[in-house]
Amino acid sequence: MSTELFHQPITALSAALEGKRLTAVELMQAVIARTKAVEPRVRAFNSSDEADALAQAAASDARRAAGTSLGVLDGIPIGFKDVIAVTGQPLTASSKMLANFVSPYDATVTQKLKRAGAVIWGRLNCDEFAMGSSTENSAFHTTGNPWDVTRVPGGSSGGSAAALAAGEAIATLGSDTGGSIRQPAALCGVVGLKPTYGLVSRFGLIAYASSLDQIGPFARTVEDAAIVLQAIAGHDERDSTSFNAAVPDYRSELGKRRGPWKLGIPKEYFAEGLSPEIGAAVEKAIAYYQAQGCEVKEVSLPHTQYCLDTYYIIATAEASSNLARFDGIRYGHRSAKAKDIVDLYFQSRAEGFGAEVKRRIILGTYVLSSGYYDAYYLRAQKVRTLIRQDFLNAYQEVDALITPTSPIPAFKIGEKSDPLAMYLCDIYTIGVNLAGLPAISVPCGFTSGHLPIGFQLIGQPFQEANLLAVAHAYEQGHDWKTKYPSL
Amino acid sequence: MSSAIQIDIDRVAKLARIALTAEERAMFSSQLGSVLHHIEQLSKVDVTGVEPSAHAFAVHNVWGEDVAGPALPVTEALRNAPAQREHMIVVPKVVE
């Protein structure tokens, strides 16, 4: 168990801040020092603003001294994936297209975390426009996995997972369109939560695929994830898909909901392609739940084999539409060599976007184009209905589903050059986005090569309180959270 | 897995408003052909009578009152413009 400040969970740091044993400035200084020490190897950040972070921390200390603390997150440094807007700070989506963009406003989640007193700390690297599974698609640099910096941290929110695992932040935010929070959480040995679609506002999130995108937390513990979710969840009239309902007190519900639960094992998720070491670690987690009195039964999600294709049609179609706004006119990269206005669009987009983004825009344009729409896009939308129905049928019998998060542990940087091979990294996570469900990745061991393994719990729509309680029950019986990478 | 589908890459790139190099055209044609070949398996699913889902949950239009609220100052709204003059964004000539 490390005693370093930068390795502690929010709950411990918050108690120290409240007990006057620690100041927010001391905490921020410790995180900055740690970041300076490890960042040359981890390379998780696209930008950071030390002076601004220290000023936020000083303001937090002043609030506590005056007896006006904003609560458990007041003074806690939280890193942001570089797709979430923070006023006056760079916002790049790890793309040349937005290399010089400075955000003129706050995302709703940013506003909410500021109101909770959190110290907004740094913009974290990701795959360009959140498209990828390794963070290698960043236009700026590759992020190393803190457990082995020659390996990827996963993606697309790789910087968010790596920064947290490395102690460069106390919690972070990511976005998850097909597994972009859960897969890097699993590969970096931290908790990653993708909330139900609509629970967290997308206002101020750079859009990739609007019907699938959702912002969520990375945290050291399930309780920390519950604390951050509490701060960012809730209705927002600036996001028309935002769900309008009361948000429960997730943290206090953790202690109240003790099971036992009925857990479903989708047989399709333990098939070909799963690393035996990961399979064995997840089986152990399942056995733990059984030993705690949970009923475990096999269930079937018969359309699982179609998730990947459905996802790549719907996500790229939406991306081709969302990314049409990057035309070199009002903001973003503008080509200097264009001959006329139309050429300006072609050249600015050619120069501003990287290969994976171009590939997805072109695929999305193709599946939406005249003559192909019904065969691809409309059909995928129908299969999406069936995929969602599979999950709802399973929930007639069980409370939550348990699966591996990723079929493989962190792989070597540069190892996967074939797009299709990279897409298969998301095989266990994309169905959740298509069905709009909440899901969490929880650390559950290490491979023989000391790489983290995570398992995924998939919950029912808007039942985050239950999902977190199931995850918390496992975490209480294990000490994976006290293991840190040696950097 | 290898019987790729040919797509008219020039037509699609034009629709997407992206200028491609010769190398990109060749690479994307081949890669997207493989991805589309993989996607072909969706044609095996019986979708008779199945309603399409645009979202995981039913999403309805949300109406708001048309009330003026605080807006970005012009200088803020234009701070990311690639070229500007007199509070306007400069673009290449559009009309001859």
Coordinates of C-alpha atoms in Angstrom, one line a residue:
Chain A
M1 CA 0.0 0.0 0.0
S2 CA 1.6 3.2 -1.2
T3 CA 1.6 6.2 1.1
E4 CA 2.2 8.7 -1.7
L5 CA -0.5 11.3 -2.0
F6 CA -0.8 10.9 -5.8
H7 CA -1.7 7.2 -5.3
Q8 CA -4.6 7.8 -2.8
P9 CA -8.2 7.6 -3.7
I10 CA -10.5 10.6 -3.5
T11 CA -12.1 9.3 -0.3
A12 CA -8.8 9.3 1.6
L13 CA -7.6 12.6 0.2
S14 CA -11.0 14.2 0.9
A15 CA -10.9 13.1 4.5
A16 CA -7.4 14.5 4.9
L17 CA -8.4 17.8 3.4
E18 CA -11.5 18.0 5.7
G19 CA -9.3 17.0 8.7
K20 CA -6.9 19.9 7.9
R21 CA -4.1 17.3 7.6
L22 CA -3.6 18.3 4.0
T23 CA -4.2 21.4 1.8
A24 CA -5.4 21.3 -1.8
V25 CA -2.2 23.2 -2.8
E26 CA 0.0 20.5 -1.2
L27 CA -2.0 17.9 -3.0
M28 CA -1.8 19.7 -6.4
Q29 CA 2.0 20.3 -5.9
A30 CA 2.4 16.5 -5.2
V31 CA 0.5 15.7 -8.4
I32 CA 2.5 18.2 -10.4
A33 CA 5.8 16.9 -9.1
R34 CA 4.7 13.3 -9.9
T35 CA 3.6 14.4 -13.4
K36 CA 7.0 16.0 -14.0
A37 CA 8.7 12.9 -12.9
V38 CA 6.9 10.3 -15.0
E39 CA 5.4 12.2 -17.9
P40 CA 8.5 11.9 -20.1
R41 CA 7.8 8.1 -20.1
V42 CA 4.0 8.0 -19.9
R43 CA 3.2 11.0 -22.2
A44 CA -0.5 11.1 -21.1
F45 CA -1.0 14.9 -21.4
N46 CA -1.7 17.0 -24.4
S47 CA -1.6 20.2 -22.3
S48 CA -1.6 21.3 -18.7
D49 CA -1.7 24.6 -16.9
E50 CA 0.2 24.4 -13.6
A51 CA -0.5 28.0 -12.6
D52 CA -4.2 27.7 -13.2
A53 CA -4.4 24.4 -11.3
L54 CA -2.5 25.8 -8.3
A55 CA -4.8 28.9 -8.3
Q56 CA -7.8 26.6 -8.3
A57 CA -6.3 24.6 -5.4
A58 CA -5.6 27.8 -3.5
A59 CA -9.2 28.9 -4.0
S60 CA -10.3 25.5 -2.6
D61 CA -8.1 26.0 0.5
A62 CA -9.7 29.4 1.0
R63 CA -13.2 27.9 0.8
R64 CA -12.3 25.3 3.4
A65 CA -10.7 27.8 5.7
A66 CA -13.9 29.9 5.5
G67 CA -16.0 26.9 6.2
T68 CA -17.6 27.0 2.7
S69 CA -16.2 23.8 1.3
L70 CA -18.1 22.5 -1.7
G71 CA -17.9 18.9 -0.6
V72 CA -16.0 15.7 -1.2
L73 CA -14.5 16.8 -4.5
D74 CA -13.3 20.3 -3.3
G75 CA -9.6 20.4 -4.0
I76 CA -9.3 17.1 -5.9
P77 CA -7.3 17.3 -9.2
I78 CA -9.3 15.7 -12.0
G79 CA -7.8 15.3 -15.5
F80 CA -9.9 15.6 -18.7
K81 CA -9.8 13.7 -21.9
D82 CA -9.0 16.3 -24.6
V83 CA -12.4 16.1 -26.1
I84 CA -14.2 18.0 -23.2
A85 CA -14.4 21.8 -23.3
V86 CA -12.8 23.9 -20.5
T87 CA -13.1 27.6 -20.9
G88 CA -9.8 29.3 -22.0
Q89 CA -7.9 26.0 -22.3
P90 CA -6.8 24.1 -25.5
L91 CA -9.3 21.6 -26.8
T92 CA -7.7 19.5 -29.6
A93 CA -9.4 16.0 -29.8
S94 CA -5.7 15.0 -30.4
S95 CA -6.1 16.2 -34.0
K96 CA -4.1 18.6 -36.1
M97 CA -7.6 19.9 -37.1
L98 CA -7.9 21.5 -33.7
A99 CA -4.2 21.9 -32.8
N100 CA -4.7 25.7 -32.0
F101 CA -8.3 25.6 -30.8
V102 CA -9.0 27.3 -27.4
S103 CA -12.4 26.5 -25.9
P104 CA -14.6 29.6 -25.5
Y105 CA -17.0 27.8 -23.1
D106 CA -17.3 25.0 -20.5
A107 CA -18.8 21.6 -21.1
T108 CA -21.7 20.9 -18.7
V109 CA -19.5 18.3 -16.9
T110 CA -16.8 20.9 -16.6
Q111 CA -19.2 23.4 -15.0
K112 CA -20.5 20.7 -12.7
L113 CA -17.1 19.7 -11.5
K114 CA -16.1 23.3 -11.0
R115 CA -19.2 23.8 -8.9
A116 CA -18.1 20.8 -6.9
G117 CA -14.8 22.4 -6.2
A118 CA -12.7 20.0 -8.3
V119 CA -9.4 21.2 -9.6
I120 CA -9.5 20.9 -13.4
W121 CA -6.1 19.5 -14.2
G122 CA -4.8 19.0 -17.8
R123 CA -6.1 17.8 -21.1
L124 CA -5.3 14.1 -21.7
N125 CA -4.2 12.4 -24.9
C126 CA -6.6 10.1 -26.9
D127 CA -7.1 8.6 -30.3
E128 CA -7.9 11.4 -32.7
F129 CA -11.5 12.4 -32.3
A130 CA -11.9 9.4 -29.9
M131 CA -11.5 7.0 -32.8
G132 CA -9.4 4.0 -31.9
S133 CA -8.5 1.5 -29.2
S134 CA -4.8 2.3 -28.4
T135 CA -4.3 6.1 -28.4
E136 CA -1.8 5.5 -31.2
N137 CA -4.1 7.5 -33.5
S138 CA -3.3 10.7 -31.6
A139 CA -1.8 13.3 -34.1
F140 CA 0.6 14.4 -31.4
H141 CA 2.2 11.5 -29.6
T142 CA 1.7 8.0 -28.4
T143 CA 0.9 7.4 -24.7
G144 CA 2.7 4.6 -22.8
N145 CA 0.9 2.1 -20.5
P146 CA 2.3 2.9 -17.0
W147 CA 2.7 -0.9 -16.4
D148 CA 4.9 -1.2 -19.4
V149 CA 5.6 2.0 -21.4
T150 CA 6.4 0.0 -24.5
R151 CA 2.7 -1.0 -24.6
V152 CA -0.4 0.9 -25.4
P153 CA -2.7 2.2 -22.6
G154 CA -5.8 1.2 -24.7
G155 CA -8.1 3.8 -26.2
S156 CA -9.6 5.9 -27.1
S157 CA -9.3 7.5 -23.6
G158 CA -5.8 6.1 -23.2
G159 CA -4.3 9.3 -21.7
S160 CA -7.1 9.4 -19.0
A161 CA -6.4 5.8 -18.0
A162 CA -2.6 6.2 -18.1
A163 CA -2.5 9.5 -16.2
L164 CA -4.6 8.0 -13.4
A165 CA -2.7 4.7 -13.2
A166 CA 0.6 6.7 -13.1
G167 CA -0.5 9.0 -10.3
E168 CA -0.7 12.1 -12.5
A169 CA -4.3 12.8 -11.5
I170 CA -6.6 11.6 -8.7
A171 CA -9.4 10.9 -11.1
T172 CA -10.0 11.5 -14.8
L173 CA -12.9 11.9 -17.3
G174 CA -13.1 10.0 -20.5
S175 CA -15.7 9.4 -23.2
D176 CA -17.0 6.0 -24.3
T177 CA -18.5 5.4 -27.7
G178 CA -17.6 1.7 -28.2
G179 CA -15.5 0.9 -25.1
S180 CA -13.2 4.0 -24.9
I181 CA -13.4 4.2 -21.1
R182 CA -13.7 0.6 -20.1
Q183 CA -11.0 -1.0 -22.4
P184 CA -8.2 1.5 -21.4
A185 CA -9.4 1.1 -17.7
A186 CA -8.9 -2.6 -18.0
L187 CA -5.5 -2.3 -19.7
C188 CA -4.2 0.2 -17.1
G189 CA -5.6 -1.5 -14.0
V190 CA -8.1 1.2 -12.9
V191 CA -11.9 1.5 -12.6
G192 CA -13.7 2.9 -15.6
L193 CA -17.5 3.6 -15.8
K194 CA -19.6 4.2 -18.9
P195 CA -22.9 5.6 -17.7
T196 CA -26.3 4.9 -19.3
Y197 CA -26.8 6.9 -22.5
G198 CA -28.5 10.1 -21.4
L199 CA -27.4 10.2 -17.7
V200 CA -24.4 12.6 -18.3
S201 CA -24.8 15.6 -20.5
R202 CA -22.8 15.6 -23.8
F203 CA -22.9 19.4 -24.1
G204 CA -19.3 20.5 -24.7
L205 CA -18.1 17.0 -25.6
I206 CA -16.6 16.9 -29.1
A207 CA -19.0 14.6 -30.9
Y208 CA -17.9 11.3 -32.5
A209 CA -21.1 9.2 -32.7
S210 CA -23.9 11.1 -31.0
S211 CA -26.2 8.2 -30.3
L212 CA -23.4 6.2 -28.6
D213 CA -21.1 8.8 -26.9
Q214 CA -21.2 9.1 -23.2
I215 CA -18.8 10.8 -20.7
G216 CA -17.8 8.9 -17.6
P217 CA -15.1 8.7 -14.9
F218 CA -11.9 6.8 -14.4
A219 CA -11.1 6.2 -10.7
R220 CA -9.0 4.2 -8.4
T221 CA -12.0 2.7 -6.6
V222 CA -15.6 2.0 -7.3
E223 CA -16.5 4.5 -4.5
D224 CA -14.4 7.2 -6.2
A225 CA -16.2 6.5 -9.5
A226 CA -19.5 6.9 -7.7
I227 CA -18.4 10.2 -6.3
V228 CA -17.4 11.6 -9.7
L229 CA -20.5 10.2 -11.3
Q230 CA -22.6 12.0 -8.7
A231 CA -21.0 15.3 -9.6
I232 CA -21.5 15.0 -13.4
A233 CA -24.8 13.1 -13.7
G234 CA -28.2 14.8 -14.2
H235 CA -30.5 16.5 -16.6
D236 CA -29.2 19.3 -18.9
E237 CA -31.5 21.2 -21.2
R238 CA -28.5 21.9 -23.5
D239 CA -28.4 18.2 -24.4
S240 CA -31.7 17.1 -26.0
T241 CA -30.9 13.4 -25.3
S242 CA -30.3 14.1 -21.6
F243 CA -32.5 12.0 -19.3
N244 CA -34.8 13.9 -17.0
A245 CA -35.0 12.1 -13.7
A246 CA -33.7 12.4 -10.2
V247 CA -30.2 11.2 -9.6
P248 CA -29.8 8.9 -6.5
D249 CA -27.0 9.3 -4.0
Y250 CA -24.6 6.7 -5.5
R251 CA -22.1 6.7 -2.7
S252 CA -24.5 6.1 0.1
E253 CA -26.3 3.5 -2.0
L254 CA -23.1 1.5 -2.2
G255 CA -23.3 0.6 1.5
K256 CA -27.0 -0.1 1.4
R257 CA -27.2 -2.5 -1.6
R258 CA -25.5 -5.7 -0.5
G259 CA -27.1 -8.3 -2.8
P260 CA -27.0 -11.2 -3.3
W261 CA -27.5 -10.5 -7.0
K262 CA -28.4 -12.7 -9.9
L263 CA -25.5 -12.5 -12.4
G264 CA -25.6 -13.6 -16.0
I265 CA -22.7 -15.0 -17.9
P266 CA -23.3 -14.3 -21.7
K267 CA -21.9 -17.4 -23.3
E268 CA -21.0 -15.6 -26.5
Y269 CA -18.4 -13.5 -24.5
F270 CA -16.3 -16.4 -23.5
A271 CA -15.7 -17.7 -27.0
E272 CA -12.9 -17.7 -29.5
G273 CA -10.3 -14.9 -29.3
L274 CA -10.3 -14.5 -25.5
S275 CA -6.9 -14.7 -23.9
P276 CA -6.9 -17.7 -21.6
E277 CA -5.3 -15.7 -18.8
I278 CA -8.1 -13.1 -18.9
G279 CA -10.7 -15.8 -19.1
A280 CA -9.3 -17.5 -16.0
A281 CA -9.2 -14.2 -14.1
V282 CA -12.8 -13.4 -14.9
E283 CA -13.8 -16.9 -14.0
K284 CA -12.2 -16.3 -10.5
A285 CA -14.2 -13.1 -10.2
I286 CA -17.4 -15.0 -11.0
A287 CA -16.5 -17.7 -8.4
Y288 CA -16.0 -14.9 -5.9
Y289 CA -19.6 -13.7 -6.5
Q290 CA -20.9 -17.2 -6.2
A291 CA -19.0 -17.7 -2.9
Q292 CA -20.7 -14.5 -1.7
G293 CA -24.1 -16.1 -2.3
C294 CA -24.9 -14.6 -5.8
E295 CA -26.7 -16.8 -8.2
V296 CA -24.8 -17.1 -11.4
K297 CA -26.4 -18.4 -14.6
E298 CA -25.4 -18.7 -18.2
V299 CA -27.4 -16.4 -20.6
S300 CA -27.4 -15.9 -24.3
L301 CA -27.1 -12.7 -26.3
P302 CA -27.6 -14.3 -29.7
H303 CA -26.8 -11.2 -31.8
T304 CA -23.4 -10.6 -30.2
Q305 CA -21.6 -11.7 -33.4
Y306 CA -23.2 -8.8 -35.2
C307 CA -22.3 -6.0 -32.7
L308 CA -19.0 -5.1 -34.3
D309 CA -20.4 -4.6 -37.8
T310 CA -23.5 -2.8 -36.6
Y311 CA -21.3 -0.5 -34.6
Y312 CA -18.9 0.3 -37.4
I313 CA -21.9 1.2 -39.7
I314 CA -23.7 3.4 -37.1
A315 CA -20.7 5.0 -35.5
T316 CA -19.0 5.9 -38.8
A317 CA -22.3 7.2 -40.3
E318 CA -22.8 9.5 -37.4
A319 CA -19.1 10.5 -37.5
S320 CA -19.2 11.4 -41.1
S321 CA -22.1 13.7 -40.3
N322 CA -20.6 15.1 -37.1
L323 CA -17.2 15.8 -38.6
A324 CA -18.7 17.6 -41.6
R325 CA -18.4 20.8 -39.5
F326 CA -14.6 20.7 -39.8
D327 CA -14.4 22.6 -43.1
G328 CA -11.7 25.2 -42.4
I329 CA -14.1 28.1 -42.3
R330 CA -15.1 29.1 -38.8
Y331 CA -12.6 27.3 -36.7
G332 CA -10.0 24.6 -37.0
H333 CA -7.3 24.0 -39.5
R334 CA -7.5 25.9 -42.8
S335 CA -5.3 24.9 -45.7
A336 CA -3.0 27.6 -47.1
K337 CA -2.9 26.1 -50.5
A338 CA -6.6 26.0 -51.5
K339 CA -7.5 27.4 -55.0
D340 CA -11.1 28.2 -54.2
I341 CA -13.8 27.8 -51.6
V342 CA -14.6 24.1 -52.5
D343 CA -10.9 23.2 -52.7
L344 CA -10.6 24.8 -49.2
Y345 CA -12.9 22.1 -47.8
F346 CA -11.0 19.3 -49.5
Q347 CA -7.6 20.5 -48.6
S348 CA -8.3 21.6 -45.1
R349 CA -9.9 18.2 -44.3
A350 CA -7.0 16.3 -46.1
E351 CA -4.4 18.2 -44.0
G352 CA -6.3 18.3 -40.7
F353 CA -7.5 14.7 -40.3
G354 CA -5.4 11.6 -39.7
A355 CA -5.7 8.3 -41.4
E356 CA -8.2 6.6 -39.1
V357 CA -10.5 9.6 -39.0
K358 CA -10.5 9.8 -42.8
R359 CA -11.1 6.0 -43.0
R360 CA -14.2 6.3 -40.7
I361 CA -15.5 9.4 -42.4
I362 CA -15.3 7.7 -45.8
L363 CA -16.8 4.4 -44.5
G364 CA -19.6 6.5 -42.9
T365 CA -20.2 8.5 -46.1
Y366 CA -20.3 5.3 -48.1
V367 CA -22.9 3.5 -45.9
L368 CA -25.1 6.6 -46.0
S369 CA -24.7 7.2 -49.7
S370 CA -27.4 6.8 -52.3
G371 CA -28.0 3.2 -53.2
Y372 CA -26.4 1.8 -50.0
Y373 CA -28.4 3.4 -47.2
D374 CA -31.0 0.6 -46.9
A375 CA -28.5 -2.2 -47.2
Y376 CA -26.1 -0.9 -44.6
Y377 CA -27.4 1.9 -42.4
L378 CA -31.0 1.0 -42.1
R379 CA -30.2 -2.7 -41.7
A380 CA -27.7 -1.9 -39.0
Q381 CA -30.3 0.2 -37.1
K382 CA -32.7 -2.8 -37.2
V383 CA -30.0 -5.2 -36.0
R384 CA -29.3 -2.6 -33.2
T385 CA -32.9 -3.1 -32.1
L386 CA -32.3 -6.9 -31.9
I387 CA -29.0 -6.4 -30.0
R388 CA -30.8 -4.2 -27.5
Q389 CA -33.6 -6.7 -27.1
D390 CA -31.1 -9.5 -26.4
F391 CA -29.9 -7.5 -23.3
L392 CA -33.4 -6.7 -22.2
N393 CA -34.4 -10.4 -22.5
A394 CA -31.4 -11.3 -20.3
Y395 CA -32.5 -8.8 -17.7
Q396 CA -35.7 -10.7 -17.3
E397 CA -33.6 -13.3 -15.6
V398 CA -30.6 -11.5 -14.0
D399 CA -29.6 -8.2 -12.4
A400 CA -26.3 -7.7 -14.2
L401 CA -24.0 -9.4 -16.7
I402 CA -20.4 -10.2 -16.1
T403 CA -17.9 -10.5 -19.0
P404 CA -14.2 -9.8 -19.7
T405 CA -13.6 -6.1 -20.6
S406 CA -11.0 -6.7 -23.3
P407 CA -10.1 -10.0 -25.1
I408 CA -6.4 -9.2 -24.7
P409 CA -4.1 -7.4 -22.3
A410 CA -2.1 -4.3 -23.3
F411 CA -0.4 -4.9 -26.6
K412 CA 2.9 -3.5 -27.9
I413 CA 2.9 0.0 -29.4
G414 CA 2.8 -0.5 -33.2
E415 CA 1.8 -4.1 -33.0
K416 CA -1.7 -3.8 -34.6
S417 CA -1.5 -2.1 -38.0
D418 CA -4.6 -3.7 -39.6
P419 CA -7.7 -1.6 -38.8
L420 CA -9.9 -4.7 -38.5
A421 CA -7.6 -6.3 -35.9
M422 CA -7.8 -3.1 -33.9
Y423 CA -11.6 -3.0 -34.1
L424 CA -11.7 -6.5 -32.5
C425 CA -10.3 -5.0 -29.3
D426 CA -13.8 -3.6 -28.7
I427 CA -15.7 -6.9 -29.2
Y428 CA -17.0 -7.1 -25.5
T429 CA -17.7 -3.4 -25.0
I430 CA -19.6 -2.2 -28.1
G431 CA -22.8 -4.0 -27.5
V432 CA -23.3 -1.9 -24.4
N433 CA -23.1 1.3 -26.4
L434 CA -25.5 0.1 -29.0
A435 CA -28.0 -0.8 -26.3
G436 CA -27.3 2.4 -24.3
L437 CA -26.5 0.5 -21.1
P438 CA -24.3 1.3 -18.1
A439 CA -21.2 -0.8 -17.7
I440 CA -18.0 -0.7 -15.5
S441 CA -14.6 -2.2 -15.8
V442 CA -13.1 -3.4 -12.5
P443 CA -9.5 -4.6 -12.0
C444 CA -9.4 -8.3 -11.3
G445 CA -5.8 -9.4 -11.5
F446 CA -2.6 -9.5 -13.7
T447 CA -1.3 -11.6 -16.4
S448 CA 1.9 -13.6 -15.9
G449 CA 3.6 -10.7 -17.6
H450 CA 2.3 -8.3 -14.9
L451 CA -0.2 -6.6 -17.2
P452 CA -3.6 -5.6 -15.6
I453 CA -6.8 -7.5 -16.3
G454 CA -10.3 -6.1 -15.8
F455 CA -13.8 -7.6 -15.9
Q456 CA -16.9 -5.8 -17.1
L457 CA -20.2 -5.6 -15.3
I458 CA -23.1 -4.5 -17.5
G459 CA -26.1 -3.1 -15.7
Q460 CA -29.7 -2.2 -16.5
P461 CA -30.6 1.2 -17.9
F462 CA -30.2 4.0 -15.3
Q463 CA -29.5 1.4 -12.6
E464 CA -26.0 2.8 -11.9
A465 CA -26.5 2.5 -8.1
N466 CA -27.0 -1.3 -8.5
L467 CA -24.1 -1.6 -10.9
L468 CA -21.7 0.2 -8.7
A469 CA -22.9 -1.8 -5.6
V470 CA -22.1 -5.1 -7.5
A471 CA -18.7 -3.8 -8.5
H472 CA -18.0 -2.5 -5.0
A473 CA -18.9 -5.9 -3.5
Y474 CA -16.1 -7.5 -5.5
E475 CA -13.6 -4.7 -4.8
Q476 CA -14.2 -5.1 -1.0
G477 CA -12.9 -8.6 -1.2
H478 CA -9.8 -7.9 -3.2
D479 CA -6.7 -5.6 -3.0
W480 CA -5.9 -5.0 -6.6
K481 CA -6.4 -1.3 -6.0
T482 CA -3.4 -1.2 -3.7
K483 CA -1.1 -2.3 -6.6
Y484 CA 0.7 0.5 -8.5
P485 CA 3.0 0.4 -11.5
S486 CA 6.7 1.0 -10.8
L487 CA 7.6 4.0 -12.9
Chain B
M1 CA -11.8 -13.1 -45.3
S2 CA -9.9 -11.6 -48.2
S3 CA -12.5 -11.4 -50.9
A4 CA -12.8 -7.6 -50.5
I5 CA -15.6 -5.5 -51.9
Q6 CA -14.6 -2.8 -54.4
I7 CA -15.8 0.7 -53.6
D8 CA -15.6 3.7 -55.8
I9 CA -13.2 5.5 -53.5
D10 CA -13.1 8.7 -55.6
R11 CA -16.9 9.1 -55.5
V12 CA -17.0 8.6 -51.7
A13 CA -14.0 10.8 -51.0
K14 CA -15.7 13.6 -53.1
L15 CA -18.9 13.2 -51.1
A16 CA -16.9 13.4 -47.9
R17 CA -15.0 16.5 -49.2
I18 CA -11.6 15.0 -48.5
A19 CA -8.7 15.2 -51.0
L20 CA -6.9 11.9 -51.0
T21 CA -3.3 11.1 -52.1
A22 CA -2.7 8.2 -54.5
E23 CA -1.3 6.2 -51.6
E24 CA -4.4 6.9 -49.4
R25 CA -6.7 5.9 -52.2
A26 CA -5.0 2.6 -52.6
M27 CA -4.8 1.9 -48.9
F28 CA -8.3 3.0 -48.0
S29 CA -9.8 1.1 -51.0
S30 CA -8.2 -2.1 -49.8
Q31 CA -8.9 -1.6 -46.1
L32 CA -12.5 -0.5 -46.5
G33 CA -13.0 -3.4 -48.9
S34 CA -12.1 -5.8 -46.1
V35 CA -14.2 -4.0 -43.5
L36 CA -17.2 -4.0 -45.9
H37 CA -16.6 -7.7 -46.6
H38 CA -16.8 -8.3 -42.8
I39 CA -19.9 -6.2 -42.6
E40 CA -21.6 -8.3 -45.2
Q41 CA -22.5 -10.9 -42.6
L42 CA -25.3 -8.5 -41.4
S43 CA -27.2 -9.6 -44.4
K44 CA -27.7 -13.0 -42.7
V45 CA -29.8 -11.5 -39.9
D46 CA -33.5 -11.8 -40.3
V47 CA -34.8 -8.2 -39.7
T48 CA -38.3 -8.8 -41.0
G49 CA -40.7 -6.7 -39.1
V50 CA -38.0 -5.2 -36.9
E51 CA -38.1 -1.5 -36.3
P52 CA -34.9 0.5 -36.7
S53 CA -33.4 2.1 -33.6
A54 CA -31.8 5.5 -34.1
H55 CA -31.1 5.6 -30.4
A56 CA -31.0 3.0 -27.7
F57 CA -34.0 4.8 -26.0
A58 CA -36.9 6.6 -27.6
V59 CA -35.7 10.2 -28.2
H60 CA -38.3 12.9 -28.8
N61 CA -37.8 16.4 -29.9
V62 CA -37.3 18.8 -27.0
W63 CA -38.9 22.2 -27.2
G64 CA -37.5 25.2 -25.4
E65 CA -38.8 28.7 -24.9
D66 CA -37.3 31.1 -27.4
V67 CA -35.7 33.4 -24.9
A68 CA -32.5 35.4 -25.5
G69 CA -29.8 34.4 -23.0
P70 CA -26.2 35.4 -22.5
A71 CA -24.2 34.7 -25.7
L72 CA -20.5 34.7 -26.4
P73 CA -19.0 38.1 -27.1
V74 CA -18.0 38.5 -30.7
T75 CA -14.3 38.5 -29.9
E76 CA -14.7 35.1 -28.1
A77 CA -16.9 33.7 -30.8
L78 CA -14.2 34.6 -33.4
R79 CA -11.1 33.7 -31.4
N80 CA -10.7 30.4 -33.2
A81 CA -11.5 31.7 -36.7
P82 CA -8.6 31.0 -39.2
A83 CA -9.0 34.5 -40.7
Q84 CA -11.1 37.4 -39.7
R85 CA -11.6 41.1 -40.5
E86 CA -13.9 43.7 -38.9
H87 CA -15.7 41.0 -36.8
M88 CA -16.3 38.8 -39.8
I89 CA -14.8 35.5 -40.9
V90 CA -12.7 35.9 -44.1
V91 CA -13.2 33.2 -46.8
P92 CA -12.1 32.8 -50.4
K93 CA -14.4 34.5 -52.9
V94 CA -17.6 32.5 -53.3
V95 CA -19.4 34.5 -56.1
E96 CA -17.7 35.5 -59.3

